[in-house]
Coordinates of C-alpha atoms in Angstrom, one line a residue:
M1 CA 90.7 109.5 117.6
P2 CA 87.1 110.1 118.7
N3 CA 84.6 107.2 118.2
R4 CA 83.3 108.3 114.8
P5 CA 83.0 106.3 111.6
Y6 CA 86.1 105.8 109.4
R7 CA 86.2 106.2 105.7
L8 CA 89.1 104.7 103.7
L9 CA 90.0 107.1 100.8
I10 CA 92.3 106.1 98.0
G11 CA 93.4 108.5 95.2
I12 CA 95.0 107.5 91.9
D13 CA 96.6 109.6 89.2
E14 CA 99.3 109.2 86.5
A15 CA 102.1 111.1 84.9
G16 CA 103.5 110.3 81.5
Y17 CA 100.4 109.0 79.6
G18 CA 101.1 111.1 76.5
P19 CA 104.9 110.9 75.9
N20 CA 106.8 108.6 73.5
L21 CA 109.8 108.5 75.8
G22 CA 110.2 107.6 79.4
P23 CA 108.0 105.7 81.8
L24 CA 104.3 105.9 82.6
V25 CA 104.0 106.4 86.4
I26 CA 100.8 105.9 88.4
G27 CA 100.7 107.3 91.9
C28 CA 98.5 106.1 94.8
T29 CA 97.7 107.7 98.1
V30 CA 95.7 106.1 101.0
W31 CA 93.9 108.1 103.7
L32 CA 91.9 107.3 106.8
I33 CA 89.3 109.9 107.5
E34 CA 86.9 110.3 110.4
S35 CA 83.6 111.4 109.1
E36 CA 80.5 112.9 110.6
A37 CA 78.4 112.2 107.5
T38 CA 75.7 109.6 107.8
D39 CA 74.7 109.1 104.1
L40 CA 76.5 108.5 100.9
H41 CA 75.8 111.9 99.3
S42 CA 77.0 113.8 102.3
T43 CA 80.1 111.6 102.6
S44 CA 81.0 112.1 98.9
V45 CA 80.6 115.9 99.2
E46 CA 82.8 115.8 102.3
L47 CA 85.5 113.8 100.7
E48 CA 85.5 115.7 97.4
T49 CA 85.8 119.1 99.1
L50 CA 88.8 118.2 101.4
L51 CA 91.4 119.8 99.1
D52 CA 89.4 123.1 99.1
R53 CA 89.1 123.0 102.8
L54 CA 92.8 122.7 103.2
K55 CA 93.3 126.1 101.8
P56 CA 95.1 128.5 102.2
V57 CA 97.7 126.5 104.0
F58 CA 97.9 124.0 101.1
Q59 CA 97.7 125.4 97.5
G60 CA 98.2 124.1 94.0
K61 CA 101.0 126.4 93.0
P62 CA 104.8 126.7 93.3
I63 CA 106.6 128.0 96.4
R64 CA 109.2 130.7 96.7
S65 CA 111.4 131.8 99.7
T66 CA 108.6 134.1 101.0
S67 CA 105.7 131.6 100.4
K68 CA 103.5 130.6 103.4
H69 CA 101.8 127.6 101.8
I70 CA 102.6 124.0 101.1
P71 CA 102.2 122.8 97.5
L72 CA 99.3 120.4 97.0
G73 CA 97.2 120.1 93.9
D74 CA 97.6 119.6 90.1
S75 CA 101.3 118.6 89.7
K76 CA 101.5 120.4 86.3
A77 CA 100.6 123.7 88.1
I78 CA 103.1 123.1 90.9
H79 CA 106.1 121.9 88.9
S80 CA 108.6 124.3 87.4
K81 CA 112.0 123.1 86.2
D82 CA 113.4 126.7 86.3
A83 CA 112.6 127.3 90.0
A84 CA 115.5 127.3 92.6
V85 CA 113.2 125.5 95.0
D86 CA 111.7 122.2 93.8
S87 CA 108.1 122.8 94.8
L88 CA 106.9 119.4 93.7
W89 CA 109.5 117.6 95.8
Q90 CA 108.8 119.9 98.8
G91 CA 105.1 119.1 98.7
V92 CA 105.7 115.3 98.5
F93 CA 108.4 115.5 101.2
F94 CA 106.0 117.0 103.6
W95 CA 103.7 114.0 103.4
L96 CA 106.6 111.5 103.4
N97 CA 107.7 113.1 106.6
R98 CA 104.3 112.5 108.1
L99 CA 104.8 108.8 107.4
G100 CA 108.1 108.9 109.2
I101 CA 110.1 108.6 105.9
I102 CA 113.0 110.9 105.3
P103 CA 115.0 109.6 102.3
S104 CA 118.6 110.7 102.2
N105 CA 119.3 109.8 98.6
E106 CA 117.6 108.7 95.4
Y107 CA 117.7 105.0 96.2
E108 CA 115.9 105.5 99.5
F109 CA 113.4 107.8 97.8
L110 CA 112.6 105.1 95.3
Q111 CA 112.6 102.4 98.0
A112 CA 109.9 104.4 99.8
L113 CA 107.6 104.9 96.8
A114 CA 108.5 102.3 94.2
T115 CA 109.9 99.2 95.8
D116 CA 108.6 96.8 93.2
F117 CA 110.3 98.7 90.4
L118 CA 113.5 99.1 92.3
V119 CA 113.9 95.3 92.8
A120 CA 112.6 94.1 89.5
E121 CA 115.2 92.0 87.7
E122 CA 113.8 92.2 84.2
K123 CA 114.7 95.8 83.5
K124 CA 117.0 96.0 80.6
Q125 CA 117.5 99.8 80.3
P126 CA 120.8 101.0 81.7
W127 CA 119.2 104.2 82.9
Y128 CA 117.0 102.2 85.3
Q129 CA 119.8 100.3 87.0
F130 CA 120.0 101.4 90.6
V131 CA 122.6 100.6 93.2
A132 CA 121.8 100.6 96.9
P133 CA 124.3 103.0 98.6
N134 CA 124.9 100.5 101.5
D135 CA 125.3 97.3 99.6
S136 CA 128.4 95.5 98.3
M137 CA 128.3 97.2 94.9
P138 CA 129.9 100.6 94.4
E139 CA 127.8 103.6 94.7
L140 CA 126.4 105.0 91.5
K141 CA 128.6 108.1 91.0
S142 CA 126.2 109.5 88.5
M143 CA 123.3 109.5 90.9
V144 CA 120.9 112.3 90.0
P145 CA 120.1 114.8 92.8
I146 CA 116.6 114.5 94.1
I147 CA 116.3 117.8 95.8
P148 CA 118.2 121.1 95.6
P149 CA 118.6 123.0 98.8
A150 CA 116.5 126.1 98.8
S151 CA 119.5 128.4 98.9
R152 CA 121.3 126.8 95.9
S153 CA 120.5 126.5 92.2
R154 CA 119.4 123.3 90.6
A155 CA 122.7 123.0 88.7
N156 CA 124.7 123.1 92.0
A157 CA 122.4 120.8 94.0
A158 CA 123.8 118.3 96.4
T159 CA 123.1 114.6 96.0
T160 CA 121.9 114.2 99.6
V161 CA 118.4 115.1 100.9
R162 CA 118.7 117.2 104.1
S163 CA 116.0 117.7 106.6
D164 CA 116.9 121.4 106.7
A165 CA 116.1 121.7 102.9
F166 CA 112.5 122.4 103.7
A167 CA 111.3 125.7 102.3
F168 CA 108.5 125.9 104.9
S169 CA 108.6 128.2 107.9
D170 CA 107.7 126.8 111.4
E171 CA 104.6 128.9 111.2
T172 CA 103.5 127.3 108.0
K173 CA 104.2 123.8 109.3
L174 CA 102.2 124.5 112.5
A175 CA 99.3 125.8 110.5
A176 CA 99.4 122.7 108.3
E177 CA 99.3 120.4 111.4
Q178 CA 96.3 122.3 112.8
I179 CA 94.2 122.1 109.6
I180 CA 95.0 118.4 109.2
D181 CA 93.9 117.7 112.7
T182 CA 90.8 119.8 112.3
L183 CA 89.7 117.8 109.3
N184 CA 90.6 114.5 110.9
L185 CA 93.0 113.5 108.1
R186 CA 95.5 110.6 108.5
L187 CA 97.7 109.7 105.6
L188 CA 98.3 105.9 105.7
G189 CA 100.5 105.3 102.6
L190 CA 102.1 106.5 99.4
S191 CA 103.0 104.2 96.6
S192 CA 103.4 103.9 92.8
K193 CA 103.5 101.7 89.8
I194 CA 106.3 102.5 87.3
I195 CA 105.8 101.1 83.9
D196 CA 109.0 101.3 81.9
E197 CA 109.0 101.7 78.1
A198 CA 109.2 97.9 77.3
S199 CA 106.5 97.1 79.8
F200 CA 104.4 99.9 78.4
N201 CA 104.7 98.4 74.9
D202 CA 103.9 94.9 76.1
G203 CA 100.8 96.3 78.0
V204 CA 99.5 98.1 74.9
E205 CA 99.7 94.9 72.9
R206 CA 98.0 92.9 75.7
Y207 CA 95.2 95.3 76.4
G208 CA 94.7 96.7 72.9
N209 CA 95.5 100.3 73.7
K210 CA 97.2 102.5 76.3
A211 CA 93.9 103.5 77.9
G212 CA 93.3 99.8 78.6
L213 CA 96.8 99.5 80.1
L214 CA 96.3 102.5 82.3
S215 CA 92.9 101.3 83.6
Y216 CA 94.2 97.8 84.4
E217 CA 97.4 99.0 86.2
S218 CA 95.6 101.9 88.0
L219 CA 92.8 99.6 89.3
S220 CA 95.3 96.9 90.3
L221 CA 97.4 99.4 92.3
A222 CA 94.2 100.7 94.1
L223 CA 93.1 97.1 94.8
K224 CA 96.6 96.3 96.3
S225 CA 96.2 99.3 98.6
I226 CA 92.7 98.3 99.7
E227 CA 93.9 94.9 100.6
E228 CA 96.9 96.2 102.5
F229 CA 95.0 98.7 104.5
S230 CA 91.9 96.7 105.2
S231 CA 93.5 93.5 106.4
N232 CA 93.9 93.1 110.2
Q233 CA 93.8 96.9 110.8
P234 CA 92.2 98.4 114.0
W235 CA 89.6 100.2 112.0
M236 CA 88.5 96.8 110.5
I237 CA 88.6 94.9 113.7
D238 CA 86.5 97.3 115.7
G239 CA 83.9 97.5 112.9
R240 CA 84.1 101.3 112.4
L241 CA 85.2 101.3 108.8
Q242 CA 81.9 102.4 107.2
S243 CA 83.0 102.7 103.5
I244 CA 85.8 102.6 101.0
H245 CA 86.1 105.3 98.4
V246 CA 88.5 105.2 95.4
Y247 CA 89.0 108.3 93.2
C248 CA 90.8 108.1 89.8
D249 CA 91.4 110.7 87.2
K250 CA 89.7 109.7 83.9
H251 CA 91.6 107.3 81.7
G252 CA 92.0 108.8 78.2
G253 CA 88.5 109.3 76.7
R254 CA 86.9 106.3 78.5
N255 CA 83.5 106.9 80.1
R256 CA 82.7 103.3 81.0
Y257 CA 84.8 101.3 83.5
Q258 CA 82.6 98.4 84.6
S259 CA 84.5 96.0 82.4
P260 CA 88.0 96.9 83.7
L261 CA 86.8 96.9 87.3
M262 CA 85.5 93.4 87.0
Q263 CA 88.6 92.3 85.1
V264 CA 90.7 93.3 88.0
M265 CA 88.1 92.1 90.6
P266 CA 86.3 89.3 89.0
D267 CA 84.8 88.1 92.3
R268 CA 82.8 91.3 92.7
W269 CA 79.9 92.9 90.8
F270 CA 80.1 96.6 90.2
Q271 CA 76.9 98.5 89.6
A272 CA 77.2 101.6 87.4
E273 CA 75.5 104.5 89.1
H274 CA 76.5 107.2 86.6
E275 CA 78.5 107.4 83.4
S276 CA 79.3 110.6 81.6
T277 CA 82.2 112.7 80.2
L278 CA 82.6 114.4 83.6
R279 CA 82.5 111.4 85.9
S280 CA 81.6 107.8 86.1
D281 CA 80.6 106.2 89.5
Y282 CA 80.3 102.5 90.5
H283 CA 79.5 100.7 93.7
S284 CA 80.1 97.2 95.1
K285 CA 80.9 95.6 98.5
W286 CA 84.2 94.8 100.2
D287 CA 84.2 91.8 102.6
E288 CA 80.5 91.4 101.8
S289 CA 79.4 94.2 104.0
I290 CA 81.5 97.4 103.5
P291 CA 80.3 99.7 100.7
L292 CA 83.0 100.1 98.0
H293 CA 82.6 103.2 95.8
W294 CA 84.8 103.8 92.8
S295 CA 84.7 107.2 90.9
F296 CA 86.5 108.3 87.7
I297 CA 86.5 112.1 87.5
A298 CA 87.7 114.4 84.8
K299 CA 90.4 116.6 86.2
G300 CA 90.5 114.3 89.2
D301 CA 93.6 116.0 90.6
R302 CA 91.3 118.7 92.1
L303 CA 90.5 116.1 94.8
L304 CA 92.8 115.5 97.8
G305 CA 93.8 111.9 97.1
S306 CA 94.3 112.2 93.4
A307 CA 96.2 115.5 93.8
L308 CA 98.9 114.1 95.9
A309 CA 99.0 110.9 93.7
S310 CA 99.5 113.2 90.8
M311 CA 102.4 114.9 92.5
V312 CA 104.0 111.5 93.5
A313 CA 103.7 110.3 89.9
K314 CA 105.0 113.5 88.4
L315 CA 108.0 113.6 90.7
L316 CA 109.0 110.0 90.1
R317 CA 108.7 110.5 86.3
E318 CA 110.8 113.7 86.5
K319 CA 113.6 111.9 88.4
L320 CA 113.5 108.9 86.0
M321 CA 113.6 111.3 83.0
D322 CA 116.7 112.9 84.6
R323 CA 118.3 109.5 84.5
F324 CA 117.2 108.9 80.9
N325 CA 118.6 112.2 79.8
A326 CA 121.8 111.8 81.8
F327 CA 122.5 108.5 80.1
W328 CA 122.2 109.8 76.6
K329 CA 124.1 113.0 77.5
S330 CA 127.0 110.7 78.5
H331 CA 127.1 109.6 74.9
F332 CA 126.1 113.0 73.3
P333 CA 127.4 115.8 75.6
E334 CA 125.6 118.5 73.4
I335 CA 122.2 116.8 73.2
R336 CA 119.3 118.8 74.6
P337 CA 117.3 117.0 77.3
T338 CA 113.7 116.0 76.5
A339 CA 110.5 115.6 78.4
G340 CA 109.5 112.9 76.0
Y341 CA 106.4 114.4 74.5
P342 CA 105.6 113.7 70.8
V343 CA 107.1 116.5 68.8
D344 CA 110.3 116.8 70.8
A345 CA 110.5 113.1 71.1
L346 CA 110.9 112.7 67.4
R347 CA 113.9 115.2 67.5
F348 CA 115.5 113.2 70.3
R349 CA 114.8 109.9 68.6
S350 CA 116.6 111.0 65.4
E351 CA 119.7 112.0 67.5
I352 CA 120.0 108.8 69.5
E353 CA 118.7 106.1 67.0
S354 CA 122.1 105.1 65.5
K355 CA 123.8 105.0 68.9
A356 CA 121.0 102.9 70.4
K357 CA 121.6 100.3 67.7
E358 CA 125.4 100.5 68.4
L359 CA 124.7 99.9 72.1
Q360 CA 122.3 97.0 71.2
L361 CA 119.3 98.7 72.8
P362 CA 116.2 97.6 70.8
E363 CA 113.7 100.3 70.0
K364 CA 111.2 98.6 72.3
L365 CA 113.3 99.4 75.3
W366 CA 113.3 103.2 74.8
W367 CA 110.5 104.2 72.3
R368 CA 106.8 103.8 73.3
C369 CA 104.5 102.7 70.5
R370 CA 101.6 105.0 71.6

């Protein structure tokens, strides 16, 4: 890379904040960007227009067999359960591949994006019990497919991820490589925080409401990424990291974030620069000298970092909801699957409640209080 200043960009977004069923998932993306900007305003404009500058190769819409773009944007606009090609997965897979990660099954997919959740021993829900394909335990025969090949329907999808399952042409992939290089983008990491139903209920009680829970977990995930990618890294050692920028989607109706920021990072003072319904901005220092900027923006998934974080979170939640629905379908073959949102969640709850008691699954394990 040319000898220009580096900016560390971190994007955070969630999926599953509103439902009563299923997990809350927070996605995180980390980028290293070479910047020609020399002042904060120019840097912010540069970072916040990256997604627009990636068009038309990257677009926030589903793909079809004739598409010439790669999905990147608001996960709700990209995802379609009825499509033969899983656009959400294809978009995330492109970036996983850039990190050298090509999962061949659901376990490896979760291992890449949600290791902490995968190895947690306190999970009590049977739909979250995962078995590594290569360990001494038998493979989970009910493993939910994580990607349907483009030429087959979702119902007939294979359980293995194949590298030839990409829906992108060589021409599209080449164009993507060129625009990424032109903008000096380097993806450093993808990660997530999966908060299952029981942990969600505990968190709401601990923080007073679900907005407080979301803020604490989102900021903690971002902090973990800052620590990981600023410790003993070349861009830190050679002194070229000029600033760190964290972008989050707004958390519920909250406009003020100074308190949760200092709760997660009590050894730092965060100065509020701007607080409104559209965005709230704060600044501090990292390692006593590197400017640390934290922004909470309404519809934050219109920005590069948060857009991919949104896709990661949505994809993980969809796959975990597949497991949730598959578990209950094994007990009620005729039950209609649910996405977990309030109205339909009540219908689903009424159908499984008696069976949950019979299986000794307390309500706290599967029903979210908010």
